[in-house]
PDB file of C-alpha atoms in Angstrom:
ATOM      1  CA  GLY A 151     -19.133 -44.015 -82.291  1.00 52.00           C
ATOM      2  CA  TYR A 152     -22.601 -42.276 -81.796  1.00 53.00           C
ATOM      3  CA  ARG A 153     -23.046 -39.170 -80.228  1.00 58.00           C
ATOM      4  CA  ALA A 154     -25.161 -39.429 -76.824  1.00 58.00           C
ATOM      5  CA  ASP A 155     -28.086 -37.254 -77.641  1.00 62.00           C
ATOM      6  CA  SER A 156     -28.933 -39.793 -80.977  1.00 64.00           C
ATOM      7  CA  TRP A 157     -28.025 -43.097 -79.981  1.00 63.00           C
ATOM      8  CA  LYS A 158     -31.692 -44.765 -79.743  1.00 65.00           C
ATOM      9  CA  LYS A 159     -32.515 -43.807 -83.747  1.00 67.00           C
ATOM     10  CA  MET A 160     -28.949 -45.522 -84.802  1.00 65.00           C
ATOM     11  CA  LEU A 161     -29.262 -48.357 -82.671  1.00 65.00           C
ATOM     12  CA  ILE A 162     -32.540 -49.548 -82.189  1.00 68.00           C
ATOM     13  CA  PRO A 163     -33.277 -51.192 -85.673  1.00 68.00           C
ATOM     14  CA  TYR A 164     -30.238 -53.698 -84.672  1.00 65.00           C
ATOM     15  CA  ARG A 165     -32.198 -56.542 -83.226  1.00 64.00           C
ATOM     16  CA  SER A 166     -29.172 -58.223 -81.907  1.00 63.00           C
ATOM     17  CA  PRO A 167     -26.632 -56.928 -79.334  1.00 63.00           C
ATOM     18  CA  THR A 168     -24.581 -54.240 -80.633  1.00 62.00           C
ATOM     19  CA  LYS A 169     -21.487 -52.433 -78.711  1.00 64.00           C
ATOM     20  CA  ALA A 170     -21.343 -48.862 -79.317  1.00 63.00           C
ATOM     21  CA  TYR A 171     -19.112 -46.252 -77.775  1.00 61.00           C
ATOM     22  CA  PHE A 172     -20.717 -42.228 -76.895  1.00 63.00           C
ATOM     23  CA  ASP A 173     -18.690 -39.380 -78.210  1.00 62.00           C
ATOM     24  CA  THR A 174     -18.731 -37.403 -75.310  1.00 60.00           C
ATOM     25  CA  SER A 175     -16.762 -35.077 -77.219  1.00 61.00           C
ATOM     26  CA  ASP A 176     -14.099 -32.424 -76.028  1.00 62.00           C
ATOM     27  CA  LYS A 177     -16.264 -30.818 -73.321  1.00 65.00           C
ATOM     28  CA  ASP A 178     -15.795 -31.388 -69.951  1.00 66.00           C
ATOM     29  CA  PRO A 179     -16.784 -33.200 -67.324  1.00 63.00           C
ATOM     30  CA  PHE A 180     -17.163 -36.630 -69.360  1.00 66.00           C
ATOM     31  CA  CYS A 181     -13.872 -35.134 -72.212  1.00 76.00           C
ATOM     32  CA  MET A 182     -12.972 -38.697 -73.709  1.00 80.00           C
ATOM     33  CA  TYR A 183     -10.957 -38.910 -76.909  1.00 84.00           C
ATOM     34  CA  ASN A 184     -11.295 -42.797 -78.338  1.00 85.00           C
ATOM     35  CA  TYR A 185      -8.816 -44.493 -80.343  1.00 89.00           C
ATOM     36  CA  LEU A 186      -9.152 -47.884 -82.007  1.00 90.00           C
ATOM     37  CA  LEU A 187      -6.461 -50.168 -81.170  1.00 92.00           C
ATOM     38  CA  ASP A 188      -5.828 -52.697 -83.997  1.00 94.00           C
ATOM     39  CA  ILE A 189      -2.932 -55.410 -83.667  1.00 93.00           C
ATOM     40  CA  THR A 190      -2.135 -58.498 -84.949  1.00 93.00           C
ATOM     41  CA  THR A 191       0.235 -60.785 -82.130  1.00 91.00           C
ATOM     42  CA  TRP A 192       2.807 -63.318 -83.252  1.00 89.00           C
ATOM     43  CA  ASN A 193       3.357 -65.183 -80.327  1.00 86.00           C
ATOM     44  CA  LYS A 194       3.291 -69.404 -80.382  1.00 87.00           C
ATOM     45  CA  SER A 195       0.800 -69.482 -77.073  1.00 87.00           C
ATOM     46  CA  ILE A 196      -2.104 -67.645 -76.281  1.00 89.00           C
ATOM     47  CA  ARG A 197      -1.628 -64.387 -73.996  1.00 87.00           C
ATOM     48  CA  ARG A 198      -4.731 -62.783 -72.111  1.00 88.00           C
ATOM     49  CA  GLY A 199      -3.886 -59.614 -70.537  1.00 88.00           C
ATOM     50  CA  PHE A 200      -4.628 -55.932 -70.516  1.00 89.00           C
ATOM     51  CA  ILE A 201      -2.470 -53.561 -72.805  1.00 89.00           C
ATOM     52  CA  LYS A 202      -1.914 -49.616 -71.430  1.00 90.00           C
ATOM     53  CA  VAL A 203      -1.283 -47.402 -74.643  1.00 93.00           C
ATOM     54  CA  LYS A 204       0.853 -44.422 -74.320  1.00 94.00           C
ATOM     55  CA  ILE A 205       1.054 -41.691 -77.360  1.00 94.00           C
ATOM     56  CA  ILE A 206       3.792 -38.964 -77.491  1.00 94.00           C
ATOM     57  CA  ASP A 207       3.920 -36.342 -79.915  1.00 93.00           C
ATOM     58  CA  SER A 208       7.250 -34.528 -81.390  1.00 91.00           C
ATOM     59  CA  ALA A 209       7.658 -32.163 -78.748  1.00 92.00           C
ATOM     60  CA  GLY A 210       7.798 -34.684 -76.064  1.00 92.00           C
ATOM     61  CA  ASN A 211       3.988 -34.219 -74.521  1.00 93.00           C
ATOM     62  CA  THR A 212       2.562 -37.650 -73.588  1.00 94.00           C
ATOM     63  CA  VAL A 213      -0.599 -39.190 -72.614  1.00 94.00           C
ATOM     64  CA  GLU A 214      -1.742 -41.988 -71.594  1.00 93.00           C
ATOM     65  CA  SER A 215      -4.524 -44.740 -72.139  1.00 90.00           C
ATOM     66  CA  GLN A 216      -7.162 -45.575 -69.540  1.00 75.00           C
ATOM     67  CA  THR A 217      -6.934 -49.213 -68.783  1.00 69.00           C
ATOM     68  CA  ASN A 218      -9.763 -51.354 -69.963  1.00 71.00           C
ATOM     69  CA  SER A 219     -11.660 -53.582 -67.109  1.00 73.00           C
ATOM     70  CA  GLU A 220     -11.758 -56.590 -69.555  1.00 80.00           C
ATOM     71  CA  ALA A 221      -8.695 -58.249 -70.514  1.00 87.00           C
ATOM     72  CA  SER A 222      -8.181 -59.211 -74.403  1.00 89.00           C
ATOM     73  CA  THR A 223      -6.985 -62.434 -75.735  1.00 90.00           C
ATOM     74  CA  PHE A 224      -4.000 -62.588 -77.918  1.00 91.00           C
ATOM     75  CA  GLN A 225      -3.321 -65.888 -80.563  1.00 90.00           C
ATOM     76  CA  GLN A 226      -0.993 -66.103 -83.053  1.00 89.00           C
ATOM     77  CA  TYR A 227      -2.318 -64.140 -86.206  1.00 89.00           C
ATOM     78  CA  LYS A 228      -5.368 -63.292 -84.747  1.00 91.00           C
ATOM     79  CA  ARG A 229      -6.807 -59.439 -84.579  1.00 92.00           C
ATOM     80  CA  VAL A 230      -7.616 -58.304 -81.732  1.00 92.00           C
ATOM     81  CA  LYS A 231      -9.399 -54.333 -81.636  1.00 91.00           C
ATOM     82  CA  ILE A 232      -9.224 -52.731 -78.265  1.00 90.00           C
ATOM     83  CA  LEU A 233     -11.272 -49.641 -78.005  1.00 87.00           C
ATOM     84  CA  THR A 234      -8.846 -47.196 -75.961  1.00 88.00           C
ATOM     85  CA  GLY A 235      -9.540 -43.868 -74.215  1.00 86.00           C
ATOM     86  CA  PHE A 236      -7.675 -40.414 -73.600  1.00 88.00           C
ATOM     87  CA  HIS A 237      -8.297 -37.668 -71.151  1.00 84.00           C
ATOM     88  CA  GLN A 238      -6.323 -35.356 -73.924  1.00 85.00           C
ATOM     89  CA  ASP A 239      -5.734 -35.360 -77.643  1.00 85.00           C
ATOM     90  CA  ILE A 240      -2.282 -35.296 -79.597  1.00 87.00           C
ATOM     91  CA  GLU A 241      -3.254 -34.379 -82.875  1.00 86.00           C
ATOM     92  CA  LYS A 242       0.127 -35.396 -84.778  1.00 90.00           C
ATOM     93  CA  ILE A 243       1.341 -38.459 -82.818  1.00 91.00           C
ATOM     94  CA  ALA A 244       5.564 -39.310 -82.964  1.00 94.00           C
ATOM     95  CA  LYS A 245       5.670 -42.358 -80.911  1.00 94.00           C
ATOM     96  CA  ILE A 246       3.024 -45.071 -79.767  1.00 93.00           C
ATOM     97  CA  SER A 247       4.027 -47.286 -76.554  1.00 92.00           C
ATOM     98  CA  LEU A 248       2.432 -50.785 -75.243  1.00 91.00           C
ATOM     99  CA  THR A 249       2.572 -51.992 -71.819  1.00 88.00           C
ATOM    100  CA  PHE A 250       0.741 -55.736 -71.683  1.00 89.00           C
ATOM    101  CA  SER A 251      -0.063 -57.113 -68.242  1.00 87.00           C
ATOM    102  CA  THR A 252      -1.247 -59.953 -67.299  1.00 84.00           C
ATOM    103  CA  LYS A 253      -1.805 -58.337 -63.987  1.00 78.00           C
ATOM    104  CA  ASN A 254      -0.506 -60.956 -62.186  1.00 76.00           C
ATOM    105  CA  LEU A 255       1.806 -60.553 -59.278  1.00 73.00           C
ATOM    106  CA  ILE A 256       2.791 -64.051 -58.975  1.00 75.00           C
ATOM    107  CA  GLY A 257       4.463 -66.310 -61.962  1.00 66.00           C
ATOM    108  CA  PRO A 258       6.056 -65.988 -65.134  1.00 67.00           C
ATOM    109  CA  LYS A 259       6.639 -62.737 -66.808  1.00 76.00           C
ATOM    110  CA  HIS A 260       5.178 -62.412 -70.548  1.00 78.00           C
ATOM    111  CA  LYS A 261       6.087 -60.999 -73.748  1.00 83.00           C
ATOM    112  CA  LEU A 262       3.707 -59.833 -75.890  1.00 87.00           C
ATOM    113  CA  ARG A 263       4.974 -59.842 -79.469  1.00 90.00           C
ATOM    114  CA  ILE A 264       3.049 -57.568 -81.973  1.00 91.00           C
ATOM    115  CA  LEU A 265       3.123 -58.585 -85.628  1.00 92.00           C
ATOM    116  CA  GLN A 266       0.930 -55.581 -87.170  1.00 93.00           C
ATOM    117  CA  MET A 267      -0.502 -52.337 -85.419  1.00 93.00           C
ATOM    118  CA  LYS A 268      -2.763 -49.485 -86.483  1.00 93.00           C
ATOM    119  CA  LEU A 269      -4.198 -46.478 -84.281  1.00 91.00           C
ATOM    120  CA  LYS A 270      -7.331 -44.551 -85.746  1.00 91.00           C
ATOM    121  CA  SER A 271      -8.630 -41.645 -83.904  1.00 89.00           C
ATOM    122  CA  LEU A 272     -12.554 -42.553 -83.818  1.00 84.00           C
ATOM    123  CA  ASN A 273     -12.633 -38.858 -82.866  1.00 82.00           C
ATOM    124  CA  ASN A 274     -11.032 -37.436 -85.475  1.00 83.00           C
ATOM    125  CA  PRO A 275     -11.051 -40.468 -88.180  1.00 82.00           C
ATOM    126  CA  LYS A 276      -9.764 -38.428 -91.202  1.00 84.00           C
ATOM    127  CA  ARG A 277      -6.520 -38.836 -88.841  1.00 80.00           C
TER     128      ARG A 277
END
């Protein structure tokens, strides 16, 4: 991530399109804690949809991620990285829950089988 006041000098040297997120820190009104969800799936069929992440600490405090506006494509044994944002920070995560949705009301329900998952704090990379 890049601090919003210094993004130009960090990104302009890249001549090709670059994806970036901006660290809005812990100050309101734009408070957002960013995590990178890195998952590998093992479904035989391609799945396309949205992942919602819920993190819980040992005291039972729960925070749910904001839904991305862009659907991800999940293929067998392919890694997918998804940027997730939370309005609150949980310092010591005890449990992670994922919900997969295609946002289709009609048709069969599909499961997304996870082979491997990593959740990394981008605001606090040492976690």
